[in-house]
Coordinates of N, CA and C in Angstrom, one line a residue:
M212 N -48.7 43.3 89.2 CA -48.5 41.7 88.8 C -47.6 41.4 89.4
Q213 N -47.2 40.5 89.9 CA -44.9 40.4 90.4 C -44.3 40.4 90.2
S214 N -43.1 40.5 90.4 CA -42.4 41.1 89.4 C -41.7 39.8 88.3
A215 N -40.8 39.1 88.1 CA -40.5 37.5 87.6 C -39.6 37.6 87.5
L216 N -38.5 38.3 88.3 CA -37.3 39.0 88.4 C -37.4 37.9 89.5
A217 N -36.2 36.2 90.6 CA -35.7 35.5 91.3 C -34.9 36.7 92.2
L218 N -35.7 37.4 92.2 CA -34.9 37.8 93.4 C -35.4 38.0 94.8
P219 N -34.9 37.5 96.4 CA -35.4 37.8 97.6 C -36.0 38.9 97.5
S220 N -35.3 40.0 97.3 CA -36.8 41.2 97.9 C -37.6 41.7 96.6
A221 N -37.8 41.1 95.4 CA -38.4 41.7 94.7 C -40.0 41.3 94.6
A222 N -40.1 40.2 94.8 CA -41.6 40.6 96.4 C -42.6 42.2 96.8
P223 N -41.3 42.0 97.9 CA -41.7 42.6 98.5 C -41.3 45.0 98.4
T224 N -40.5 44.6 97.8 CA -39.8 45.8 96.2 C -41.9 45.5 96.4
D225 N -41.1 45.0 94.7 CA -43.2 45.7 94.1 C -44.6 45.7 94.6
S226 N -44.2 45.1 96.1 CA -45.6 45.8 97.1 C -45.1 46.7 97.4
L227 N -44.6 47.4 97.9 CA -44.6 49.0 98.0 C -44.9 49.8 97.2
V228 N -43.6 49.8 95.9 CA -43.9 49.9 94.8 C -45.2 50.7 95.1
W229 N -46.5 49.7 94.3 CA -47.8 49.0 93.8 C -47.8 50.3 94.5
S230 N -48.1 49.9 96.7 CA -49.1 50.7 97.6 C -48.6 52.5 97.1
L231 N -47.1 52.5 97.0 CA -46.9 54.1 97.0 C -47.5 54.8 95.5
L232 N -47.5 53.8 94.5 CA -48.1 54.6 93.3 C -49.9 54.5 93.7
G233 N -49.4 54.2 94.4 CA -51.8 54.5 95.0 C -52.1 55.4 95.9
L234 N -51.1 55.9 96.7 CA -51.5 56.6 98.0 C -51.6 57.9 97.0
V235 N -50.2 57.6 95.3 CA -49.8 58.8 95.0 C -50.8 59.5 93.9
F236 N -52.2 58.0 92.9 CA -53.2 57.6 92.4 C -54.2 58.4 93.4
A237 N -54.8 58.0 95.0 CA -55.5 57.9 96.0 C -55.7 60.0 95.9
A238 N -54.2 60.7 96.1 CA -53.8 62.0 97.0 C -53.7 63.6 95.4
A239 N -53.6 62.7 94.4 CA -53.5 63.7 93.9 C -54.0 64.6 93.6
P240 N -55.8 64.4 93.9 CA -56.6 65.0 93.7 C -56.8 66.6 94.3
V241 N -57.1 66.3 95.7 CA -56.1 66.0 97.3 C -55.1 67.4 97.3
V242 N -54.0 66.9 96.6 CA -53.3 67.9 96.7 C -54.1 69.6 95.3
A243 N -54.4 68.5 94.3 CA -54.6 69.4 93.6 C -56.0 70.6 93.2
W244 N -56.5 69.8 94.6 CA -57.5 71.2 95.1 C -57.0 72.0 95.4
A245 N -56.0 71.2 96.7 CA -55.5 72.8 98.0 C -54.9 73.5 96.5
R246 N -54.0 73.1 95.2 CA -54.0 74.6 94.4 C -55.1 74.8 93.9
T247 N -56.4 74.8 93.8 CA -57.1 75.6 93.6 C -58.4 76.4 94.0
A248 N -58.4 75.8 94.8 CA -59.6 76.4 96.0 C -58.9 78.0 96.5
R249 N -60.9 79.1 95.4 CA -60.6 80.5 96.7 C -61.5 80.5 97.7
T250 N -62.1 79.8 98.3 CA -62.3 80.1 100.0 C -62.6 79.4 100.6
R251 N -61.7 79.4 101.8 CA -62.0 78.3 102.9 C -63.4 77.2 102.7
N252 N -64.5 78.4 103.5 CA -65.2 77.1 103.1 C -65.9 76.2 102.4
G253 N -64.9 76.7 101.1 CA -65.2 75.1 100.4 C -64.6 74.9 100.1
G254 N -63.5 75.3 99.9 CA -61.8 74.7 99.5 C -62.0 73.6 100.9
T255 N -62.5 73.3 102.1 CA -62.6 72.8 103.3 C -63.6 71.4 102.9
A256 N -65.0 72.1 102.6 CA -65.9 70.7 101.7 C -65.6 69.8 100.6
V257 N -65.0 70.3 99.7 CA -64.8 70.1 98.0 C -62.7 68.9 99.2
G258 N -62.0 69.1 99.9 CA -61.3 69.0 100.1 C -61.3 67.3 101.0
A259 N -61.8 67.5 102.1 CA -63.4 66.8 102.7 C -63.6 65.7 102.2
V260 N -64.2 65.4 100.7 CA -64.3 64.7 100.6 C -63.8 64.4 99.7
L261 N -63.1 64.8 99.6 CA -61.8 64.4 98.2 C -60.8 63.5 99.4
A262 N -60.7 63.3 100.1 CA -59.7 63.4 101.4 C -61.1 61.5 101.8
A263 N -61.7 61.7 102.1 CA -62.7 61.0 101.7 C -62.8 59.4 100.8
A264 N -63.0 60.2 100.0 CA -62.8 59.6 98.7 C -61.4 58.5 98.7
G265 N -60.1 60.0 98.6 CA -58.6 58.6 98.5 C -58.6 57.6 100.0
A266 N -59.5 58.3 101.3 CA -59.0 57.3 101.9 C -59.7 55.6 102.0
L267 N -61.1 55.8 101.6 CA -61.1 54.7 100.8 C -60.9 53.4 99.9
L268 N -60.4 54.8 99.0 CA -60.0 54.0 97.9 C -58.2 52.8 98.4
V269 N -57.6 53.6 99.7 CA -56.0 53.0 99.7 C -56.9 52.0 100.9
A270 N -57.8 52.3 100.9 CA -58.8 50.8 102.3 C -58.7 49.7 100.5
V271 N -59.2 50.4 100.0 CA -59.8 49.8 98.6 C -58.4 48.3 98.5
Q272 N -57.2 49.3 97.6 CA -55.8 48.9 98.2 C -54.9 48.0 98.4
H273 N -56.0 48.2 99.7 CA -55.1 47.2 101.3 C -55.4 46.9 100.9
G274 N -57.2 46.2 101.1 CA -58.1 45.2 101.4 C -58.6 44.6 102.4
W275 N -58.5 46.2 102.8 CA -59.5 46.9 104.0 C -60.8 46.3 103.9
V276 N -60.8 47.1 103.2 CA -62.7 46.7 102.9 C -62.5 45.8 101.7
T277 N -63.3 45.1 102.2 CA -64.2 43.5 101.2 C -65.4 43.7 99.9
G278 N -64.8 43.7 99.7 CA -66.2 43.6 98.1 C -66.8 44.3 97.1
V279 N -65.6 45.1 97.2 CA -65.1 46.2 96.0 C -64.0 45.6 95.0
P280 N -65.0 45.4 93.9 CA -63.3 45.7 92.2 C -62.1 46.4 93.1
R281 N -61.6 45.6 92.6 CA -60.2 46.7 92.7 C -60.3 47.8 92.1
A282 N -60.2 47.3 90.2 CA -60.1 47.8 89.8 C -61.5 49.1 88.9
D283 N -62.1 48.8 89.4 CA -63.1 49.2 88.8 C -64.1 50.6 90.0
A284 N -63.1 50.5 91.5 CA -62.4 51.6 92.6 C -62.0 52.8 92.3
H285 N -60.6 51.5 91.8 CA -59.8 53.0 90.8 C -60.3 53.3 90.0
L286 N -61.1 52.9 88.6 CA -61.9 53.7 87.6 C -63.5 54.9 88.7
L287 N -64.3 54.7 88.9 CA -65.1 55.8 89.8 C -64.6 56.5 90.0
F288 N -63.7 56.1 91.0 CA -63.0 57.1 91.4 C -62.1 57.9 91.1
G289 N -61.5 57.8 89.5 CA -60.5 59.3 88.6 C -62.0 59.6 87.4
V290 N -62.7 58.7 88.3 CA -63.8 59.7 87.1 C -64.2 61.3 87.9
T291 N -64.8 60.2 88.6 CA -65.1 61.1 89.9 C -64.7 62.5 90.7
A292 N -63.6 62.4 90.7 CA -62.6 63.1 91.4 C -62.4 64.7 90.8
P293 N -62.3 64.5 89.3 CA -62.4 65.7 88.2 C -63.4 65.8 88.9
L294 N -64.6 65.7 88.7 CA -66.1 65.4 88.2 C -66.1 66.5 89.5
V295 N -65.6 65.8 91.1 CA -66.0 67.1 92.1 C -65.5 68.5 92.1
I296 N -63.7 67.8 91.9 CA -63.2 69.5 91.6 C -63.7 70.4 90.8
W297 N -64.1 70.6 89.4 CA -65.4 70.7 88.7 C -66.2 71.7 89.0
C298 N -66.9 70.7 90.5 CA -68.2 71.3 90.5 C -67.9 71.9 92.2
G299 N -66.5 72.5 92.9 CA -66.3 73.5 93.4 C -65.5 74.6 93.1
V300 N -65.0 73.9 92.0 CA -64.7 75.2 91.1 C -65.5 76.1 90.5
R301 N -66.5 75.8 89.9 CA -68.2 76.1 89.9 C -68.9 77.0 90.2
W302 N -68.6 76.1 92.1 CA -69.4 76.7 93.0 C -68.7 77.9 94.1
E303 N -67.4 77.7 94.1 CA -66.6 79.1 93.9 C -66.6 79.8 93.3
R304 N -66.8 80.1 91.8 CA -67.1 81.6 90.9 C -67.8 81.6 91.5
A305 N -69.0 80.9 91.4 CA -71.0 81.4 91.6 C -71.0 82.1 92.3
R306 N -70.0 82.1 93.6 CA -69.9 82.7 95.2 C -69.6 84.4 94.8
R307 N -67.9 83.5 94.4 CA -66.8 85.0 93.8 C -66.8 85.5 93.3
G308 N -66.9 85.8 91.6 CA -67.3 85.9 90.9 C -65.9 85.4 89.9
P309 N -65.3 86.5 89.0 CA -64.3 85.6 88.2 C -63.0 86.1 88.9
A310 N -62.1 84.8 88.3 CA -61.1 85.2 89.4 C -59.7 85.9 88.7
S311 N -59.1 85.3 89.8 CA -57.9 86.6 88.9 C -57.1 85.8 87.8
E312 N -56.1 86.5 87.2 CA -55.4 86.0 86.9 C -54.3 84.8 87.4
K313 N -53.8 84.9 88.3 CA -52.6 84.6 88.9 C -53.9 82.7 88.2
W314 N -55.1 83.2 89.1 CA -55.1 82.0 90.2 C -55.3 81.1 89.2
E315 N -56.1 82.0 87.8 CA -57.0 81.1 86.3 C -55.5 80.2 85.7
R316 N -54.4 81.3 86.4 CA -53.2 79.8 85.9 C -52.5 79.2 86.5
R317 N -53.3 79.1 87.6 CA -53.7 77.8 88.7 C -54.1 76.9 88.2
R318 N -55.4 77.5 87.6 CA -55.9 76.2 87.6 C -56.1 75.9 85.9
S319 N -55.2 75.9 85.5 CA -54.3 75.9 83.8 C -54.1 74.3 84.4
R320 N -52.8 74.8 85.2 CA -52.1 73.8 84.9 C -52.7 72.6 86.2
S321 N -53.7 73.0 86.9 CA -54.8 71.7 87.4 C -55.4 71.1 86.6
A322 N -55.9 72.1 85.7 CA -56.6 71.1 84.4 C -55.5 70.6 84.0
G323 N -54.6 70.1 83.2 CA -53.6 69.7 82.9 C -52.9 68.9 83.4
V324 N -53.0 68.4 85.0 CA -52.1 67.6 85.5 C -54.1 66.7 85.5
F325 N -54.9 67.1 85.8 CA -56.2 66.5 85.4 C -56.7 65.7 84.3
G326 N -56.0 66.2 83.0 CA -55.7 65.9 82.1 C -55.5 64.8 81.3
A327 N -53.9 64.3 82.2 CA -53.3 63.3 82.3 C -53.9 63.0 83.0
Y328 N -54.3 62.6 84.6 CA -54.9 62.4 85.5 C -56.2 61.1 85.0
A329 N -56.6 61.4 84.2 CA -57.9 61.5 83.3 C -57.4 59.6 82.2
G330 N -56.3 60.3 81.8 CA -55.8 59.9 80.5 C -55.5 58.4 81.5
L331 N -54.6 58.2 82.7 CA -54.4 57.4 83.2 C -55.2 57.0 83.7
T332 N -56.1 57.5 84.1 CA -57.5 56.6 84.3 C -58.0 55.4 83.0
V333 N -57.7 55.9 82.2 CA -58.4 55.2 81.2 C -58.4 54.3 80.8
V334 N -56.2 54.2 80.6 CA -55.5 52.5 80.0 C -55.3 52.6 81.4
G335 N -55.4 52.7 82.2 CA -55.4 51.2 83.4 C -56.7 50.7 83.4
S336 N -58.2 51.5 83.4 CA -59.2 50.6 82.8 C -58.8 49.8 81.6
L337 N -58.8 50.0 80.1 CA -58.5 49.7 79.4 C -57.4 48.0 79.7
V338 N -56.1 48.7 80.3 CA -55.8 47.5 80.7 C -56.6 46.1 81.1
A339 N -56.6 47.0 83.2 CA -57.2 46.2 82.9 C -58.4 45.7 83.1
F340 N -59.3 45.6 81.4 CA -60.5 45.1 81.2 C -59.4 44.0 80.7
L341 N -59.0 43.7 79.5 CA -58.3 43.1 78.4 C -57.3 42.6 79.5
L342 N -56.6 42.6 80.0 CA -56.1 41.0 82.1 C -57.2 40.4 82.1
A343 N -58.4 41.5 82.6 CA -59.4 40.9 83.2 C -60.4 40.1 82.3
G344 N -59.9 39.2 80.6 CA -60.3 38.5 79.5 C -59.7 37.2 80.0
E345 N -58.9 36.6 80.0 CA -58.8 36.3 80.2 C -58.3 34.7 81.7
A346 N -58.6 33.6 81.6 CA -58.9 32.1 82.9 C -58.0 32.8 83.7
N347 N -58.0 32.7 84.9 CA -56.7 32.7 85.7 C -57.8 32.6 87.8
V348 N -56.9 31.8 88.8 CA -57.1 31.1 90.1 C -57.9 32.0 90.0
P349 N -59.4 31.8 91.3 CA -59.8 32.3 92.4 C -59.0 33.1 92.8
P350 N -59.5 34.4 93.7 CA -58.2 33.8 95.2 C -59.3 33.4 96.3
K351 N -58.2 33.5 97.7 CA -58.2 33.0 98.4 C -59.6 33.5 98.7
E352 N -60.1 34.5 99.0 CA -61.1 35.6 99.6 C -62.3 35.0 98.7
A353 N -62.1 34.2 97.1 CA -63.3 34.0 96.9 C -64.5 32.8 97.5
V354 N -64.2 32.3 98.1 CA -63.5 30.7 98.9 C -65.5 31.5 99.8
P355 N -66.4 31.0 100.0 CA -67.8 31.5 100.6 C -66.8 31.0 102.4
A356 N -66.9 32.0 103.3 CA -67.0 31.3 104.6 C -67.9 29.9 105.0
L357 N -67.0 29.1 105.7 CA -67.4 28.1 106.2 C -68.7 28.1 107.1
P358 N -70.3 27.7 107.5 CA -70.9 27.7 108.6 C -69.5 27.3 110.2
P359 N -70.3 27.4 110.7 CA -69.7 27.1 112.0 C -70.0 25.3 111.8
G360 N -68.3 24.5 112.7 CA -68.5 23.6 112.8 C -68.3 22.4 110.8
L361 N -68.3 23.8 110.4 CA -67.7 22.3 108.5 C -66.2 23.1 108.5
V362 N -65.4 22.5 107.5 CA -63.6 22.6 108.3 C -63.0 22.3 107.1
A363 N -62.7 22.9 106.7 CA -61.6 22.6 105.3 C -61.0 21.2 105.3
L364 N -60.2 20.5 105.0 CA -60.1 19.6 104.8 C -58.3 19.5 103.9
S365 N -59.3 20.2 102.8 CA -57.7 19.6 101.7 C -58.2 21.1 100.3
E366 N -57.0 21.9 100.0 CA -57.5 22.7 99.3 C -56.5 22.8 98.2
D367 N -56.8 22.8 96.8 CA -56.0 22.9 95.0 C -56.8 23.5 94.3
T368 N -56.2 23.7 93.2 CA -56.4 25.0 92.9 C -56.5 23.7 90.8
S369 N -56.1 23.8 89.8 CA -56.4 23.7 88.7 C -57.1 24.4 87.7
C370 N -56.4 24.5 86.7 CA -57.5 24.9 85.4 C -57.0 23.7 84.1
G371 N -58.5 24.3 82.7 CA -58.3 24.2 82.0 C -58.6 24.8 81.3
S372 N -60.0 24.2 80.1 CA -59.7 25.4 78.7 C -59.9 26.9 78.2
S373 N -61.3 26.5 79.9 CA -61.8 28.5 79.1 C -61.5 28.5 80.7
S374 N -61.8 27.9 81.7 CA -61.7 28.1 83.0 C -60.7 28.2 84.3
C375 N -60.9 28.9 85.6 CA -59.4 28.1 86.5 C -60.3 27.6 88.1
A376 N -60.3 27.2 88.1 CA -61.5 26.7 90.5 C -60.2 26.4 91.2
R377 N -60.0 27.2 92.4 CA -60.5 26.5 93.3 C -61.2 25.7 93.8
T378 N -60.4 24.8 95.1 CA -61.3 23.2 95.3 C -60.8 23.0 96.9
V379 N -62.1 23.0 97.7 CA -61.8 22.7 98.9 C -62.5 21.5 98.9
I380 N -62.4 20.7 99.5 CA -62.8 19.8 100.8 C -63.1 20.1 101.9
V381 N -64.2 19.6 101.5 CA -65.5 20.3 103.6 C -65.8 19.1 104.4
G382 N -65.3 19.1 105.9 CA -65.6 18.0 106.6 C -66.7 19.3 107.2
S383 N -67.1 18.0 108.2 CA -67.6 18.7 110.0 C -66.9 18.3 110.8
R384 N -67.4 19.0 111.7 CA -66.3 18.5 113.1 C -67.6 17.8 114.0
D385 N -68.6 17.7 113.1 CA -69.9 17.8 114.2 C -70.5 16.2 113.9
G386 N -69.6 15.3 113.0 CA -70.1 14.6 112.5 C -70.8 14.0 111.1
L387 N -71.3 15.1 110.8 CA -72.3 15.5 109.6 C -72.5 14.5 108.5
T388 N -73.5 13.7 107.9 CA -73.4 13.5 106.7 C -72.8 14.4 105.4
N389 N -72.7 13.3 104.3 CA -72.1 14.6 102.9 C -73.4 15.2 103.0
A390 N -74.3 14.5 102.8 CA -75.7 15.9 102.4 C -76.1 15.9 102.5
E391 N -76.0 16.7 104.5 CA -75.8 17.5 105.5 C -75.2 18.9 105.3
I392 N -73.8 18.3 105.3 CA -72.8 19.4 104.1 C -72.6 20.0 103.7
I393 N -73.9 19.3 102.4 CA -74.3 20.5 101.6 C -75.4 20.7 101.4
R394 N -76.2 21.0 102.4 CA -77.0 21.0 103.4 C -77.5 22.8 104.0
R395 N -76.2 21.8 104.6 CA -75.3 23.3 105.4 C -74.8 24.6 104.8
L396 N -73.7 24.0 103.8 CA -73.1 25.3 103.1 C -74.4 25.8 102.3
D397 N -75.8 25.8 102.3 CA -76.6 26.5 101.9 C -76.6 26.3 99.5
H398 N -76.2 25.7 98.6 CA -75.1 25.7 98.0 C -76.0 23.9 97.6
P399 N -76.9 23.9 97.4 CA -77.7 22.0 97.1 C -77.4 21.6 96.3
S400 N -77.7 22.2 94.9 CA -77.0 21.8 93.6 C -77.4 22.3 92.7
G401 N -76.2 22.3 91.5 CA -75.7 23.3 90.7 C -75.1 24.4 90.6
W402 N -74.6 25.7 89.6 CA -74.2 26.3 90.1 C -74.6 27.7 91.0
T403 N -73.8 29.0 90.8 CA -74.0 29.8 91.7 C -73.2 31.0 91.3
C404 N -73.5 31.6 90.6 CA -73.2 32.5 89.5 C -73.7 34.2 90.0
R405 N -71.7 34.9 89.6 CA -72.3 36.7 89.5 C -70.9 37.2 88.7
A406 N -71.2 38.7 88.6 CA -70.0 38.9 87.7 C -69.0 39.1 88.4
N407 N -67.4 38.7 88.1 CA -66.4 39.1 89.3 C -66.0 40.1 89.9
G408 N -67.2 40.8 88.6 CA -66.1 42.2 89.1 C -67.6 43.8 89.1
W409 N -68.1 44.3 88.8 CA -69.1 45.3 89.1 C -68.7 46.4 87.0
L410 N -67.5 46.6 87.1 CA -67.9 47.7 85.7 C -66.7 46.9 84.6
L411 N -65.5 46.5 84.8 CA -63.7 45.9 84.1 C -64.1 43.7 83.6
D412 N -64.4 44.1 85.0 CA -64.8 42.4 84.8 C -65.7 41.7 84.8
R413 N -66.4 41.4 84.0 CA -67.7 41.0 84.2 C -67.2 39.8 83.1
R414 N -66.2 38.2 83.6 CA -66.6 36.8 84.4 C -66.3 36.1 85.2
D415 N -67.6 35.0 84.9 CA -68.3 34.3 85.8 C -68.0 34.1 86.8
L416 N -68.0 33.8 88.6 CA -67.6 34.1 89.4 C -68.2 33.1 89.6
C417 N -68.4 31.7 89.6 CA -69.2 30.6 90.1 C -69.1 29.7 91.2
V418 N -69.7 28.7 91.5 CA -69.3 28.2 93.1 C -70.2 27.2 93.1
N419 N -69.7 26.3 93.3 CA -70.7 24.8 93.0 C -70.0 23.5 94.9
V420 N -71.4 23.0 95.0 CA -71.1 21.9 95.9 C -71.6 20.8 95.5
A421 N -71.0 19.6 95.6 CA -70.7 18.9 94.7 C -70.6 17.6 95.8
E422 N -70.7 16.6 96.1 CA -69.9 15.1 96.2 C -69.6 14.2 95.4
V423 N -68.4 14.2 95.4 CA -68.1 13.3 93.9 C -66.3 12.8 95.7
N424 N -66.6 11.3 95.1 CA -66.3 10.6 94.9 C -66.0 10.1 96.7
G425 N -67.0 10.4 97.6 CA -67.5 10.2 98.8 C -66.6 11.2 99.9
E426 N -66.3 13.1 98.7 CA -65.9 13.7 99.7 C -67.1 14.9 99.3
V427 N -67.8 16.3 99.9 CA -67.7 17.4 99.3 C -67.1 17.9 98.7
R428 N -67.0 18.5 97.4 CA -66.4 19.8 97.1 C -66.8 21.0 96.9
L429 N -65.9 22.1 97.1 CA -66.5 23.2 97.1 C -65.8 24.0 96.0
D430 N -66.8 24.7 94.6 CA -65.3 24.7 93.9 C -66.3 25.9 92.9
V431 N -64.5 26.8 94.1 CA -65.1 27.9 93.0 C -64.0 28.9 91.7
S432 N -65.1 29.4 90.8 CA -64.4 28.7 89.2 C -64.2 30.1 88.4
L433 N -63.7 30.7 88.2 CA -62.9 31.7 87.0 C -63.1 31.5 85.5
G434 N -64.3 32.0 84.2 CA -64.4 31.6 83.6 C -63.4 32.6 83.0
D435 N -63.7 33.3 81.5 CA -62.7 33.5 80.5 C -63.9 34.7 80.3
L436 N -63.4 35.9 79.7 CA -64.4 36.2 78.7 C -65.2 35.8 78.4
I437 N -64.8 35.3 77.0 CA -65.0 34.7 76.3 C -65.7 33.0 75.8

């Protein structure tokens, strides 16, 4: 969330802090595995999987990969990364047998770190779930892309008792009638709804197209959870 302090550098500073925290969250499993791995082949294979998953998470964090809910991505990564490391430890143990006492101490420290890591993931997911229970204005990315020839004439946001909406007035460069514009938008009538997220955010994100007061309105609404 953005800082409430009215300082010129507050928003950029918050963004930088969250970016750094996200990078640490994504890199922590790779660092932990680098201190835990016992074999070159196993260490490289598991490390590559963790690095690829971490890179994908960073891409989701920065919006470079769209269509993946950020809260869900962090939950999935926070759960699967320790599982991947556990599988790597078991695989190396099967190939090389019991580890030395020194390595066991390192593994114990890594296990403690990942216990805290898993706890942070659970707490963060709970916070995300609670925050997702309220209605808020859908992001710009939730507005469907307009077909060629259609343009957004204006955009506005509003909130009611149980939902918020982003409304776009749609026009045509080619002189289409309102009925033709609605057909081009492929939502001729009624609401088209889906869950806003995969696991944590189950609010309904709905899209509706209608002619109101001689204008074609494209409404994207996000309701509360209850």
